Amino acid sequence: MKIDLENFVSEFNKEKFPSYYVRNAQMYGWELAYIEIETGAFKVALDIDFRGNIWLVFRDYESLVLFQKSLKRDFDFKTLIYDGRNKKYEFSRIPLDETDTVSIARGITNEIVSFYNDIAADFYARKQTELTCAIESHQYRDLLNKTLDDMCHFFKGKRLSALETVQRIKEQQCGFTRYDNDEIMLMQEKGVYYQKENKMLMYELRNISTGNYNTLVCFPGMQTESDSWLKFWSQYWFLTKCYLDQPVYGDTRATTQDGFYQSGKKLADAWMDIWADKNICIVAVENVVPDPDHFLFSNTGNKEVIRVKDTDAYNDIDQLTEQCLMKKDIDLFLIAAGPAGTVLSARLADNGRTALDIGNLVSSYNTVFPEQLQAG
């Protein structure tokens, strides 16, 4: 049975719909009437044809996805929800005691508004979260860009490459003192898992990076390929910058895998050239002491080892310094003791001894050149 669409529009609009989300019914040509329903969460319409069929029409993709996910139904952009011929409603549970098209359209419209009311709180909470994340992301990107630009200008013309770092140690006969992320955090009196925050350690690290201890102070680079480093620098660079005052800075990659990947065996040769035929003392955390017989140390003279405790080693820094200074026959101290090692290398240099804070040099070499894990 055909319905008079103009009469449908007139009857639907006689009583103002009790929701400002619903607009008056209108004609679209001569064969279709429609009702727009627009909320803050979705934009849809009901299309009514002259056979009394009612279609749910989505005005944008976001609305379609919202209905699909919320109602777990496979809607199309235009979906038949009321079959006028068979009096069958496909969308929800409205009672169909009334069979006239106007009443059915009003019932369906009420259901759509009720659906919005059900999802509104969660929808806007999610949108607020997304907006907050977007703002935070924009702020983070802005801060990160400023941070990297400032770092680039600060170190321009003052930063050595990994290989140049080792070559300078040889040329200047100086020490080698590394700052990595842990030392930078401890400079702000923030503890790390193996070294509690310590105000004396904080000040000592700050003094070394601004003073003259006859040691090459080394800092990590921007490492833009690493998300964790980018986040680290965005948080700590401007807090750290004011404690840096050196004419030139070495590169901590001189002791890392990246340094060996970048410079190959030239880097290993440069290190070995420094301690060739020299009596060395390895000062390292207990249980992870580099093997004195490792290939890297195959060209040294006599070798000794001092073990350092693996947690809060800085607490014993005075005794450790004295223990090292008492070793008169040692030409070179090779240190792998975390933040305590950073301080120790500078203290020994300040007392006229040569100390290199080599950190994970041996394990980094092993990773990049596994074919030669032992000497000979």
Coordinates of C-alpha atoms in Angstrom, one line a residue:
M1 CA 0.0 0.0 0.0
K2 CA 1.4 3.4 -1.0
I3 CA 1.5 6.2 1.5
D4 CA 1.1 9.9 1.0
L5 CA 4.5 11.2 1.8
E6 CA 3.4 14.8 1.9
N7 CA 0.8 13.9 4.4
F8 CA 3.4 11.9 6.4
V9 CA 5.6 15.0 6.6
S10 CA 2.7 17.2 7.6
E11 CA 1.5 14.7 10.3
F12 CA 5.1 14.1 11.7
N13 CA 5.7 17.8 12.0
K14 CA 2.3 18.6 13.7
E15 CA 3.8 17.9 17.1
K16 CA 7.3 19.1 17.7
F17 CA 9.5 16.1 18.5
P18 CA 10.5 16.2 22.2
S19 CA 14.3 16.3 21.4
Y20 CA 16.3 19.0 19.8
Y21 CA 18.4 16.4 18.1
V22 CA 15.5 15.6 15.7
R23 CA 14.7 18.0 12.9
N24 CA 11.4 18.3 11.1
A25 CA 10.6 15.8 8.4
Q26 CA 11.1 17.0 4.9
M27 CA 10.5 15.9 1.3
Y28 CA 13.3 14.9 -1.0
G29 CA 11.7 14.9 -4.4
W30 CA 8.4 13.2 -4.7
E31 CA 9.3 9.7 -3.7
L32 CA 11.1 10.1 -0.4
A33 CA 10.7 11.9 2.9
Y34 CA 13.5 12.1 5.5
I35 CA 14.1 13.0 9.1
E36 CA 17.5 14.2 10.2
I37 CA 18.9 13.2 13.6
E38 CA 22.1 14.9 14.6
T39 CA 23.8 14.5 18.0
G40 CA 27.3 15.3 19.2
A41 CA 28.1 11.6 18.6
F42 CA 26.6 10.8 15.2
K43 CA 24.7 12.1 12.2
V44 CA 22.0 9.9 10.7
A45 CA 18.7 10.2 8.9
L46 CA 15.6 8.1 8.4
D47 CA 14.5 7.8 4.8
I48 CA 10.8 6.9 4.2
D49 CA 9.6 5.8 0.8
F50 CA 6.1 5.7 -0.6
R51 CA 5.8 2.0 0.3
G52 CA 6.3 2.7 4.0
N53 CA 9.8 1.3 4.1
I54 CA 12.1 3.1 6.6
W55 CA 15.9 3.2 6.0
L56 CA 18.6 4.2 8.5
V57 CA 21.1 6.4 6.6
F58 CA 24.5 7.3 8.0
R59 CA 25.7 10.8 7.1
D60 CA 29.4 10.1 7.7
Y61 CA 31.8 7.1 8.2
E62 CA 32.3 7.8 11.9
S63 CA 28.6 7.5 12.6
L64 CA 28.5 4.2 10.7
V65 CA 31.4 2.8 12.7
L66 CA 29.9 4.0 16.0
F67 CA 26.6 2.1 15.3
Q68 CA 28.5 -1.0 14.1
K69 CA 30.7 -1.2 17.2
S70 CA 28.1 -0.2 19.8
L71 CA 25.3 -2.4 18.4
K72 CA 27.5 -5.1 17.0
R73 CA 25.6 -5.1 13.7
D74 CA 26.9 -5.0 10.2
F75 CA 25.2 -1.8 9.0
D76 CA 25.6 -0.4 5.5
F77 CA 25.6 3.3 4.8
K78 CA 21.9 2.9 4.0
T79 CA 20.2 0.0 5.9
L80 CA 16.5 -1.1 5.7
I81 CA 15.3 -1.2 9.3
Y82 CA 11.5 -1.3 8.8
D83 CA 9.9 -3.4 6.1
G84 CA 6.6 -1.6 5.4
R85 CA 5.1 -4.6 3.5
N86 CA 5.8 -7.2 6.1
K87 CA 5.5 -4.9 9.1
K88 CA 8.9 -6.1 10.3
Y89 CA 11.3 -3.9 12.3
E90 CA 14.9 -4.8 12.2
F91 CA 16.6 -2.4 14.5
S92 CA 15.4 -2.8 18.1
R93 CA 12.5 -3.5 20.3
I94 CA 9.9 -0.7 19.8
P95 CA 6.3 -2.0 20.2
L96 CA 4.4 -1.9 16.9
D97 CA 0.9 -1.6 18.3
E98 CA 0.6 1.4 16.0
T99 CA 0.9 0.5 12.4
D100 CA 0.7 3.9 10.8
T101 CA 4.0 5.1 9.4
V102 CA 4.1 8.3 11.4
S103 CA 3.9 6.5 14.7
I104 CA 6.5 3.9 13.6
A105 CA 8.9 6.7 12.5
R106 CA 8.4 8.5 15.8
G107 CA 9.1 5.2 17.7
I108 CA 12.3 4.5 15.7
T109 CA 13.4 8.1 16.2
N110 CA 12.8 7.8 19.9
E111 CA 14.9 4.6 19.9
I112 CA 17.8 6.4 18.2
V113 CA 17.7 9.3 20.7
S114 CA 17.6 6.8 23.6
F115 CA 20.6 5.0 22.0
Y116 CA 22.5 8.3 22.1
N117 CA 21.6 8.9 25.7
D118 CA 22.9 5.4 26.6
I119 CA 26.3 6.0 24.9
A120 CA 26.8 9.7 25.5
A121 CA 28.7 9.5 28.8
D122 CA 31.2 6.9 27.5
F123 CA 31.5 8.6 24.1
Y124 CA 32.4 12.0 25.5
A125 CA 34.7 10.5 28.1
R126 CA 36.6 8.8 25.3
K127 CA 36.6 11.9 23.2
Q128 CA 38.0 13.9 26.1
T129 CA 40.8 11.3 26.6
E130 CA 41.6 11.4 22.9
L131 CA 41.7 15.2 23.0
T132 CA 43.9 15.2 26.0
C133 CA 46.3 12.7 24.3
A134 CA 46.3 14.8 21.2
I135 CA 47.2 17.9 23.1
E136 CA 49.8 16.1 25.1
S137 CA 51.3 14.6 21.9
H138 CA 51.4 18.1 20.3
Q139 CA 53.0 19.6 23.4
Y140 CA 55.5 16.7 23.5
R141 CA 56.4 17.1 19.8
D142 CA 56.9 20.8 20.3
L143 CA 59.1 20.3 23.4
L144 CA 61.1 17.5 21.6
N145 CA 61.7 19.7 18.6
K146 CA 63.0 22.5 20.8
T147 CA 65.1 20.1 22.8
L148 CA 66.8 18.5 19.8
D149 CA 67.4 21.9 18.2
D150 CA 69.0 23.2 21.4
M151 CA 71.2 20.1 21.8
C152 CA 72.3 20.5 18.2
H153 CA 73.4 24.1 18.7
F154 CA 74.9 23.4 22.1
F155 CA 77.2 20.6 20.9
K156 CA 77.9 22.0 17.5
G157 CA 81.7 22.0 16.9
K158 CA 82.3 20.6 20.4
R159 CA 81.4 16.9 20.1
L160 CA 83.8 14.2 19.0
S161 CA 82.9 11.0 17.2
A162 CA 83.4 7.7 19.0
L163 CA 86.7 7.1 17.2
E164 CA 87.8 10.7 17.6
T165 CA 87.1 10.3 21.3
V166 CA 89.5 7.4 21.8
Q167 CA 92.1 9.1 19.6
R168 CA 92.0 12.3 21.7
I169 CA 92.5 10.2 24.9
K170 CA 95.7 8.8 23.3
E171 CA 96.9 12.2 22.1
Q172 CA 96.1 14.1 25.3
Q173 CA 97.1 11.4 27.7
C174 CA 94.0 12.2 29.6
G175 CA 91.3 10.2 31.4
F176 CA 87.9 9.2 30.1
T177 CA 84.7 10.0 32.1
R178 CA 81.3 8.8 30.9
Y179 CA 77.9 10.2 31.6
D180 CA 75.0 8.0 30.5
N181 CA 71.3 8.3 31.3
D182 CA 71.8 7.0 34.9
E183 CA 74.4 9.5 35.7
I184 CA 72.3 12.3 34.2
M185 CA 69.3 11.2 36.4
L186 CA 71.6 11.1 39.5
M187 CA 72.7 14.7 38.7
Q188 CA 69.1 15.6 39.4
E189 CA 69.1 13.6 42.6
K190 CA 66.9 10.9 41.1
G191 CA 68.0 7.3 42.0
V192 CA 68.3 4.4 39.7
Y193 CA 67.7 0.8 40.6
Y194 CA 71.3 0.0 41.6
Q195 CA 72.3 3.4 43.1
K196 CA 70.1 5.4 45.5
E197 CA 69.9 9.1 45.1
N198 CA 72.7 10.8 47.0
K199 CA 73.2 14.5 47.3
M200 CA 77.0 14.2 47.5
L201 CA 77.0 12.1 44.3
M202 CA 74.7 14.7 42.7
Y203 CA 77.1 17.5 43.4
E204 CA 80.1 15.5 42.5
L205 CA 78.7 14.6 39.1
R206 CA 77.8 18.3 38.5
N207 CA 81.3 19.4 39.5
I208 CA 83.0 17.0 37.2
S209 CA 80.9 18.1 34.2
T210 CA 81.7 21.7 34.8
G211 CA 85.3 21.4 36.1
N212 CA 88.8 20.6 34.8
Y213 CA 89.9 17.1 36.0
N214 CA 92.3 16.2 33.2
T215 CA 89.7 13.8 31.9
L216 CA 87.6 13.9 28.7
V217 CA 84.0 14.2 29.8
C218 CA 81.7 12.2 27.5
F219 CA 78.0 12.6 27.0
P220 CA 75.5 10.5 24.9
G221 CA 74.2 11.9 21.6
M222 CA 70.6 12.6 20.7
Q223 CA 70.0 9.1 19.4
T224 CA 67.0 10.1 17.4
E225 CA 66.4 6.5 16.3
S226 CA 65.4 5.6 19.9
D227 CA 62.0 6.6 21.3
S228 CA 63.2 6.0 24.8
W229 CA 66.1 8.4 24.4
L230 CA 63.9 11.0 22.8
K231 CA 61.6 10.9 25.8
F232 CA 64.6 11.0 28.1
W233 CA 66.1 14.1 26.5
S234 CA 62.8 15.9 26.4
Q235 CA 62.6 15.4 30.1
Y236 CA 66.2 15.9 31.2
W237 CA 68.1 18.0 28.7
F238 CA 67.2 21.5 29.9
L239 CA 67.7 20.4 33.5
T240 CA 71.2 19.0 32.6
K241 CA 72.4 21.7 30.2
C242 CA 73.3 24.2 32.9
Y243 CA 75.8 21.7 34.4
L244 CA 77.8 21.2 31.2
D245 CA 80.8 23.4 30.7
Q246 CA 83.6 21.7 28.8
P247 CA 85.5 22.9 25.7
V248 CA 84.9 19.6 24.0
Y249 CA 82.9 16.5 24.7
G250 CA 83.6 12.9 23.9
D251 CA 81.0 10.4 22.7
T252 CA 79.8 7.7 25.0
R253 CA 79.3 5.5 22.0
A254 CA 83.1 4.9 22.1
T255 CA 82.2 2.1 24.6
T256 CA 79.0 0.8 23.1
Q257 CA 77.8 -1.4 20.3
D258 CA 76.9 1.6 18.2
G259 CA 80.5 2.8 18.3
F260 CA 81.7 -0.6 17.0
Y261 CA 79.0 -0.7 14.4
Q262 CA 80.0 2.8 13.3
S263 CA 83.8 2.5 13.3
G264 CA 84.4 -1.3 13.2
K265 CA 87.6 -2.7 14.4
K266 CA 89.4 0.6 14.1
L267 CA 87.7 1.5 17.4
A268 CA 89.0 -1.6 19.1
D269 CA 92.5 -1.0 17.7
A270 CA 92.4 2.6 19.0
W271 CA 91.5 1.4 22.5
M272 CA 94.2 -1.3 22.5
D273 CA 96.7 1.2 21.4
I274 CA 96.1 3.2 24.6
W275 CA 96.9 0.4 27.0
A276 CA 99.6 -1.4 24.9
D277 CA 102.3 -2.7 27.2
K278 CA 100.8 -0.9 30.2
N279 CA 100.1 -2.4 33.6
I280 CA 96.3 -2.2 34.1
C281 CA 93.9 -2.5 37.0
I282 CA 90.3 -3.4 36.1
V283 CA 87.9 -1.8 38.6
A284 CA 84.5 -3.4 38.0
V285 CA 81.3 -4.5 39.6
E286 CA 81.5 -7.9 41.2
N287 CA 80.1 -10.8 39.1
V288 CA 80.4 -8.8 35.9
V289 CA 84.2 -8.1 35.9
P290 CA 85.5 -8.0 32.3
D291 CA 87.7 -11.0 31.7
P292 CA 91.3 -9.8 32.1
D293 CA 92.4 -12.4 29.5
H294 CA 89.9 -11.0 26.9
F295 CA 91.3 -10.2 23.4
L296 CA 91.0 -6.5 24.0
F297 CA 93.5 -6.8 26.9
S298 CA 95.9 -9.2 25.2
N299 CA 98.6 -6.6 24.6
T300 CA 98.8 -5.2 28.1
G301 CA 101.4 -5.7 30.8
N302 CA 100.5 -6.9 34.3
K303 CA 96.8 -7.0 35.2
E304 CA 95.0 -6.6 38.5
V305 CA 91.4 -6.5 39.5
I306 CA 89.4 -4.6 42.1
R307 CA 85.9 -5.7 42.6
V308 CA 83.1 -3.2 43.5
K309 CA 79.8 -4.0 45.0
D310 CA 76.9 -4.0 42.6
T311 CA 74.5 -1.7 44.5
D312 CA 75.2 1.7 46.0
A313 CA 78.9 1.5 45.1
Y314 CA 79.2 5.3 45.5
N315 CA 78.8 4.8 49.3
D316 CA 82.3 3.4 49.3
I317 CA 83.9 5.9 46.9
D318 CA 86.4 7.3 49.3
Q319 CA 87.8 3.9 50.3
L320 CA 87.8 2.8 46.6
T321 CA 89.7 5.9 45.6
E322 CA 92.3 5.3 48.3
Q323 CA 92.6 1.7 47.3
C324 CA 93.4 2.7 43.7
L325 CA 95.8 5.4 44.6
M326 CA 97.8 3.0 46.7
K327 CA 98.6 0.9 43.6
K328 CA 101.8 2.6 42.5
D329 CA 102.7 0.1 39.8
I330 CA 99.5 0.5 37.8
D331 CA 99.8 2.7 34.7
L332 CA 96.1 2.7 33.8
F333 CA 92.8 2.0 35.5
L334 CA 90.0 0.6 33.4
I335 CA 86.7 1.1 35.2
A336 CA 83.2 -0.5 34.8
A337 CA 81.3 0.5 37.9
G338 CA 78.4 2.7 36.9
P339 CA 78.0 6.2 38.4
A340 CA 80.7 5.3 41.0
G341 CA 83.0 4.6 38.1
T342 CA 82.2 8.0 36.6
V343 CA 83.3 9.7 39.8
L344 CA 86.3 7.4 40.3
S345 CA 87.7 8.1 36.9
A346 CA 87.6 11.9 37.5
R347 CA 89.0 11.6 41.1
L348 CA 91.9 9.5 39.9
A349 CA 92.6 11.9 37.0
D350 CA 92.6 14.8 39.5
N351 CA 95.2 12.9 41.5
G352 CA 97.5 12.5 38.5
R353 CA 96.5 9.0 37.6
T354 CA 95.0 7.9 34.3
A355 CA 91.6 6.2 34.5
L356 CA 89.3 5.2 31.7
D357 CA 85.6 4.6 32.4
I358 CA 85.1 1.9 29.8
G359 CA 81.8 0.7 31.1
N360 CA 80.4 -2.0 28.8
L361 CA 83.2 -1.9 26.3
V362 CA 84.0 -5.6 26.5
S363 CA 80.4 -6.9 26.2
S364 CA 79.7 -4.4 23.4
Y365 CA 82.8 -5.8 21.5
N366 CA 81.6 -9.3 22.1
T367 CA 78.2 -8.5 20.6
V368 CA 79.5 -6.9 17.4
F369 CA 82.5 -9.3 17.0
P370 CA 81.4 -12.6 18.5
E371 CA 84.0 -14.5 16.4
Q372 CA 86.8 -13.4 18.6
L373 CA 85.6 -13.6 22.2
Q374 CA 89.0 -14.6 23.6
A375 CA 92.6 -13.7 22.9
G376 CA 94.7 -15.7 20.5

